[in-house]
């Protein structure tokens, strides 16, 4: 089974390293591979699928819906879309872009997506998509916004990163950190006598302020770690760090610009390199 097909039946959060990393392009690709395996439902955290980026103004890929899809957007965006759909549900509250709605697509076309700002309503919407028959739910997430993922027990993350020569080492270290966090051991087995449960974020300053006698540290989840790769390695050399909730990482989708795969993978750990799906629209294989 290919990495994308392995997402079938899951709640998939598509996170990214920055604006315009390629999350919406990956969403379109994933939808094309997952539709044959069961009905798909999808939404965004924020706004996605617009013709031009709302911040930078550059062209963006449209989200392409097909007949049978379930999607969440606003009533205003649904009316302005290029598709025909049946309105199934209207959610409480409103956004600056209109009321959030759940629709079933009758005739496909391009659409802008919008979604909730808070985890509580996000959970309500995901549950509604499941109740309406979505086998797989995809959430096009905002840049570096992983907190939502740890809130859902069945969720899996796909991290999309765009890499150019100027960001090569920083990108490698970012992937190393995310992979290491996803591989942290389970909470069971941690020595109770020297463990400390730390609420909130683990930052460089809070790490330095920990009592020397502390040997084990428990955090809510890996989204609470605000350290660099090198800081995390130094912390792990001193502390046994565990998470109350685990974040499952499916794979990384890496989009290379002016870089070869061999150059990007030079010095990269084999187990990490094995979790990479390169730009699925590349015409020439490695």
CSV table of C-alpha atoms in Angstrom, one decimal:
chain,number,residue,atom,x,y,z
A,1,UNK,CA,0.0,0.0,0.0
A,2,UNK,CA,1.3,3.4,-0.9
A,3,UNK,CA,1.6,6.1,1.9
A,4,UNK,CA,-1.4,8.1,0.6
A,5,UNK,CA,-3.7,5.1,0.4
A,6,UNK,CA,-2.7,4.1,3.9
A,7,UNK,CA,-4.5,7.3,5.1
A,8,UNK,CA,-7.9,5.8,4.1
A,9,UNK,CA,-10.3,5.7,7.0
A,10,UNK,CA,-8.4,8.1,9.1
A,11,UNK,CA,-8.7,11.8,10.2
A,12,UNK,CA,-5.8,13.4,8.4
A,13,UNK,CA,-4.4,16.7,9.3
A,14,UNK,CA,-2.2,18.3,6.5
A,15,UNK,CA,0.2,20.6,8.3
A,16,UNK,CA,2.9,22.7,6.8
A,17,UNK,CA,6.2,24.4,7.5
A,18,UNK,CA,5.1,27.8,6.2
A,19,UNK,CA,2.6,29.6,4.0
A,20,UNK,CA,2.4,28.2,0.5
A,21,UNK,CA,4.4,25.1,1.4
A,22,UNK,CA,2.1,23.0,-0.8
A,23,UNK,CA,-0.6,21.8,1.6
A,24,UNK,CA,-3.5,22.5,-0.8
A,25,UNK,CA,-1.7,20.8,-3.7
A,26,UNK,CA,-1.2,17.8,-1.5
A,27,UNK,CA,-4.8,17.9,-0.5
A,28,UNK,CA,-5.9,17.7,-4.2
A,29,UNK,CA,-3.5,14.8,-4.8
A,30,UNK,CA,-4.6,12.9,-1.7
A,31,UNK,CA,-8.3,13.3,-2.6
A,32,UNK,CA,-7.6,11.8,-6.1
A,33,UNK,CA,-6.0,8.7,-4.5
A,34,UNK,CA,-8.5,8.3,-1.6
A,35,UNK,CA,-11.8,8.7,-3.4
A,36,UNK,CA,-11.8,5.2,-4.8
A,37,UNK,CA,-11.3,3.8,-1.3
A,38,UNK,CA,-14.4,5.4,0.3
A,39,UNK,CA,-16.3,8.7,0.5
A,40,UNK,CA,-14.1,11.6,1.5
A,41,UNK,CA,-14.9,14.7,3.6
A,42,UNK,CA,-12.7,17.7,3.8
A,43,UNK,CA,-12.3,21.2,5.3
A,44,UNK,CA,-9.8,23.8,6.1
A,45,UNK,CA,-8.5,25.5,9.2
A,46,UNK,CA,-8.5,29.0,7.8
A,47,UNK,CA,-9.2,29.7,4.1
A,48,UNK,CA,-8.0,27.5,1.3
A,49,UNK,CA,-8.7,27.1,-2.4
A,50,UNK,CA,-8.8,30.8,-3.2
A,51,UNK,CA,-7.3,31.8,-6.6
A,52,UNK,CA,-4.7,34.1,-4.9
A,53,UNK,CA,-3.2,34.0,-1.4
A,54,UNK,CA,-5.0,36.4,0.9
A,55,UNK,CA,-1.8,37.5,2.5
A,56,UNK,CA,0.8,37.6,-0.4
A,57,UNK,CA,-1.5,37.8,-3.4
A,58,UNK,CA,0.3,35.1,-5.4
A,59,UNK,CA,-1.7,32.5,-7.4
A,60,UNK,CA,-2.8,29.4,-5.4
A,61,UNK,CA,-4.1,25.9,-6.5
A,62,UNK,CA,-7.8,25.6,-6.3
A,63,UNK,CA,-9.5,22.9,-4.3
A,64,UNK,CA,-11.2,20.5,-6.8
A,65,UNK,CA,-14.4,18.8,-5.5
A,66,UNK,CA,-16.1,15.9,-7.2
A,67,UNK,CA,-19.6,14.5,-7.1
A,68,UNK,CA,-20.1,12.5,-3.9
A,69,UNK,CA,-17.6,14.5,-1.9
A,70,UNK,CA,-18.6,16.0,1.5
A,71,UNK,CA,-17.1,19.4,2.3
A,72,UNK,CA,-17.2,22.2,4.8
A,73,UNK,CA,-17.0,25.8,3.8
A,74,UNK,CA,-19.2,28.9,4.3
A,75,UNK,CA,-22.6,29.6,2.8
A,76,UNK,CA,-21.1,32.6,0.9
A,77,UNK,CA,-18.2,30.6,-0.5
A,78,UNK,CA,-20.5,27.7,-1.5
A,79,UNK,CA,-22.7,30.1,-3.5
A,80,UNK,CA,-19.6,31.6,-5.2
A,81,UNK,CA,-18.1,28.2,-6.1
A,82,UNK,CA,-18.1,26.4,-9.4
A,83,UNK,CA,-20.0,23.4,-8.1
A,84,UNK,CA,-23.5,22.2,-7.4
A,85,UNK,CA,-24.1,20.8,-3.9
A,86,UNK,CA,-26.9,19.9,-1.4
A,87,UNK,CA,-26.7,21.7,1.9
A,88,UNK,CA,-26.8,19.1,4.7
A,89,UNK,CA,-26.0,21.1,7.8
A,90,UNK,CA,-25.5,24.6,9.1
A,91,UNK,CA,-23.2,25.0,12.1
A,92,UNK,CA,-23.7,27.4,15.0
A,93,UNK,CA,-21.9,30.7,15.0
A,94,UNK,CA,-20.4,32.5,12.1
A,95,UNK,CA,-17.2,33.7,10.6
A,96,UNK,CA,-16.3,36.9,8.8
A,97,UNK,CA,-16.7,34.9,5.6
A,98,UNK,CA,-20.2,33.6,6.5
A,99,UNK,CA,-21.9,30.7,8.2
A,100,UNK,CA,-20.1,27.4,8.2
A,101,UNK,CA,-22.0,24.7,6.3
A,102,UNK,CA,-21.6,21.0,5.4
A,103,UNK,CA,-22.5,20.2,1.9
A,104,UNK,CA,-22.7,17.1,-0.4
A,105,UNK,CA,-21.4,17.7,-3.9
A,106,UNK,CA,-23.7,16.9,-6.8
A,107,UNK,CA,-21.6,18.3,-9.6
A,108,UNK,CA,-17.9,18.9,-9.2
A,109,UNK,CA,-16.0,22.1,-9.5
A,110,UNK,CA,-13.6,24.5,-7.8
A,111,UNK,CA,-14.4,25.7,-4.3
A,112,UNK,CA,-12.8,27.8,-1.6
A,113,UNK,CA,-12.7,26.1,1.8
A,114,UNK,CA,-13.1,27.6,5.3
A,115,UNK,CA,-13.3,26.1,8.7
A,116,UNK,CA,-13.6,26.7,12.4
A,117,UNK,CA,-11.0,28.6,14.5
A,118,UNK,CA,-11.4,26.5,17.7
A,119,UNK,CA,-10.8,22.9,18.5
A,120,UNK,CA,-14.3,22.4,20.1
A,121,UNK,CA,-16.2,23.2,16.9
A,122,UNK,CA,-13.6,21.4,14.8
A,123,UNK,CA,-14.4,18.2,16.7
A,124,UNK,CA,-18.1,18.8,16.1
A,125,UNK,CA,-17.6,19.3,12.4
A,126,UNK,CA,-15.4,16.2,12.0
A,127,UNK,CA,-18.0,14.2,13.9
A,128,UNK,CA,-20.7,15.5,11.5
A,129,UNK,CA,-18.7,14.6,8.5
A,130,UNK,CA,-18.4,11.0,9.8
A,131,UNK,CA,-22.1,10.8,10.6
A,132,UNK,CA,-22.9,11.9,7.1
A,133,UNK,CA,-20.8,9.0,5.6
A,134,UNK,CA,-17.2,10.3,5.3
A,135,UNK,CA,-14.9,7.3,5.3
A,136,UNK,CA,-11.8,9.6,5.4
A,137,UNK,CA,-11.6,13.2,6.6
A,138,UNK,CA,-8.9,15.5,5.5
A,139,UNK,CA,-8.2,18.8,7.3
A,140,UNK,CA,-6.1,21.3,5.4
A,141,UNK,CA,-4.3,22.9,8.4
A,142,UNK,CA,-2.8,26.3,8.9
A,143,UNK,CA,1.0,26.7,8.9
A,144,UNK,CA,2.7,25.1,11.9
A,145,UNK,CA,-0.7,24.5,13.6
A,146,UNK,CA,-0.4,21.1,15.0
A,147,UNK,CA,-2.3,21.5,18.3
A,148,UNK,CA,-5.5,20.3,16.7
A,149,UNK,CA,-4.0,17.0,15.7
A,150,UNK,CA,-3.3,15.9,19.3
A,151,UNK,CA,-6.9,16.6,20.2
A,152,UNK,CA,-8.2,13.6,18.2
A,153,UNK,CA,-7.4,10.0,19.2
A,154,UNK,CA,-7.6,8.6,15.6
A,155,UNK,CA,-5.8,11.4,13.9
A,156,UNK,CA,-2.6,11.2,11.7
A,157,UNK,CA,-0.5,14.0,10.5
A,158,UNK,CA,1.1,14.6,7.1
A,159,UNK,CA,3.7,17.4,7.2
A,160,UNK,CA,4.3,19.3,4.0
A,161,UNK,CA,7.6,21.2,3.6
A,162,UNK,CA,9.0,23.1,0.7
A,163,UNK,CA,12.8,23.1,0.7
A,164,UNK,CA,15.3,25.3,-1.3
A,165,UNK,CA,19.1,25.5,-0.9
A,166,UNK,CA,18.9,28.4,1.5
A,167,UNK,CA,16.7,26.5,3.9
A,168,UNK,CA,18.3,23.1,3.4
A,169,UNK,CA,19.8,22.5,6.9
A,170,UNK,CA,17.0,24.2,8.7
A,171,UNK,CA,14.5,22.0,6.9
A,172,UNK,CA,16.4,18.8,7.7
A,173,UNK,CA,16.5,19.8,11.4
A,174,UNK,CA,12.8,20.6,11.4
A,175,UNK,CA,12.0,17.1,10.1
A,176,UNK,CA,14.4,15.5,12.5
A,177,UNK,CA,12.6,17.2,15.4
A,178,UNK,CA,9.1,16.3,14.3
A,179,UNK,CA,10.1,12.7,13.7
A,180,UNK,CA,11.8,12.4,17.0
A,181,UNK,CA,8.8,13.9,18.8
A,182,UNK,CA,6.5,11.3,17.1
A,183,UNK,CA,8.8,8.5,18.2
A,184,UNK,CA,8.9,9.5,21.9
A,185,UNK,CA,8.2,6.5,24.2
A,186,UNK,CA,4.8,5.9,25.8
A,187,UNK,CA,4.1,7.2,29.3
A,188,UNK,CA,4.1,3.8,30.8
A,189,UNK,CA,7.3,2.8,32.5
A,190,UNK,CA,8.5,6.3,33.5
A,191,UNK,CA,10.1,6.4,37.0
A,192,UNK,CA,7.6,8.1,39.3
A,193,UNK,CA,10.1,9.2,41.9
A,194,UNK,CA,11.9,11.7,39.7
A,195,UNK,CA,9.2,12.7,37.2
A,196,UNK,CA,7.7,16.2,36.8
A,197,UNK,CA,4.4,17.0,35.0
A,198,UNK,CA,4.9,20.3,33.2
A,199,UNK,CA,1.8,22.2,32.1
A,200,UNK,CA,2.0,24.4,29.1
A,201,UNK,CA,4.9,24.8,26.7
A,202,UNK,CA,8.5,23.5,27.1
A,203,UNK,CA,10.7,26.4,26.1
A,204,UNK,CA,14.5,26.9,26.4
A,205,UNK,CA,14.0,29.1,29.5
A,206,UNK,CA,11.6,26.6,31.3
A,207,UNK,CA,14.0,23.8,30.5
A,208,UNK,CA,16.9,25.7,32.0
A,209,UNK,CA,14.9,26.4,35.1
A,210,UNK,CA,14.1,22.7,35.9
A,211,UNK,CA,15.5,21.4,39.2
A,212,UNK,CA,18.6,19.3,38.6
A,213,UNK,CA,17.1,16.4,40.4
A,214,UNK,CA,14.3,16.0,37.8
A,215,UNK,CA,15.1,13.1,35.5
A,216,UNK,CA,11.7,12.5,33.9
A,217,UNK,CA,9.4,15.1,32.3
A,218,UNK,CA,5.7,14.6,31.3
A,219,UNK,CA,4.1,17.0,28.8
A,220,UNK,CA,0.6,17.1,27.5
A,221,UNK,CA,1.6,16.3,23.9
A,222,UNK,CA,4.4,17.0,21.5
A,223,UNK,CA,2.8,20.3,20.3
A,224,UNK,CA,3.9,21.8,23.6
A,225,UNK,CA,7.6,21.5,22.6
A,226,UNK,CA,9.1,24.8,21.5
A,227,UNK,CA,12.7,23.8,21.1
A,228,UNK,CA,15.2,23.5,18.2
A,229,UNK,CA,16.4,20.1,17.1
A,230,UNK,CA,19.7,20.7,18.9
A,231,UNK,CA,18.0,21.8,22.1
A,232,UNK,CA,15.7,18.8,22.0
A,233,UNK,CA,18.7,16.4,21.6
A,234,UNK,CA,20.4,18.1,24.6
A,235,UNK,CA,17.2,17.9,26.7
A,236,UNK,CA,16.8,14.2,25.8
A,237,UNK,CA,20.4,13.5,26.9
A,238,UNK,CA,19.4,14.7,30.4
A,239,UNK,CA,15.7,13.9,30.7
A,240,UNK,CA,13.3,11.1,30.0
A,241,UNK,CA,10.6,13.0,28.2
A,242,UNK,CA,7.1,11.5,27.7
A,243,UNK,CA,3.8,12.7,26.4
A,244,UNK,CA,0.3,12.1,27.8
A,245,UNK,CA,-1.0,12.0,24.3
A,246,UNK,CA,0.9,10.7,21.3
A,247,UNK,CA,0.9,12.4,17.9
A,248,UNK,CA,1.0,9.9,15.0
A,249,UNK,CA,3.0,11.0,12.1
A,250,UNK,CA,2.1,9.4,8.8
A,251,UNK,CA,4.8,10.8,6.6
A,252,UNK,CA,6.5,14.0,5.3
A,253,UNK,CA,5.6,15.4,1.8
A,254,UNK,CA,8.7,17.2,0.7
A,255,UNK,CA,8.7,19.6,-2.3
A,256,UNK,CA,12.2,20.3,-3.5
A,257,UNK,CA,13.2,23.5,-5.3
A,258,UNK,CA,16.6,23.5,-7.0
A,259,UNK,CA,17.7,20.5,-5.0
A,260,UNK,CA,18.1,16.8,-5.8
A,261,UNK,CA,16.9,14.1,-3.6
A,262,UNK,CA,20.4,12.9,-3.0
A,263,UNK,CA,21.5,16.3,-1.8
A,264,UNK,CA,18.5,16.7,0.5
A,265,UNK,CA,19.0,13.2,2.0
A,266,UNK,CA,22.7,13.5,2.5
A,267,UNK,CA,23.3,12.9,6.2
A,268,UNK,CA,19.6,12.3,6.9
A,269,UNK,CA,18.8,9.3,9.1
A,270,UNK,CA,17.6,6.3,7.0
A,271,UNK,CA,14.5,5.8,9.1
A,272,UNK,CA,13.5,9.4,8.6
A,273,UNK,CA,14.3,9.3,4.8
A,274,UNK,CA,11.9,6.3,4.7
A,275,UNK,CA,9.0,8.5,5.8
A,276,UNK,CA,9.3,10.9,2.9
A,277,UNK,CA,7.0,11.2,0.0
A,278,UNK,CA,8.4,13.6,-2.5
A,279,UNK,CA,6.4,16.0,-4.5
A,280,UNK,CA,3.7,13.7,-6.0
A,281,UNK,CA,3.6,15.8,-9.2
A,282,UNK,CA,7.2,15.3,-10.1
A,283,UNK,CA,7.4,14.0,-13.7
A,284,UNK,CA,10.8,12.3,-13.3
A,285,UNK,CA,11.3,9.7,-10.6
A,286,UNK,CA,14.5,9.6,-8.5
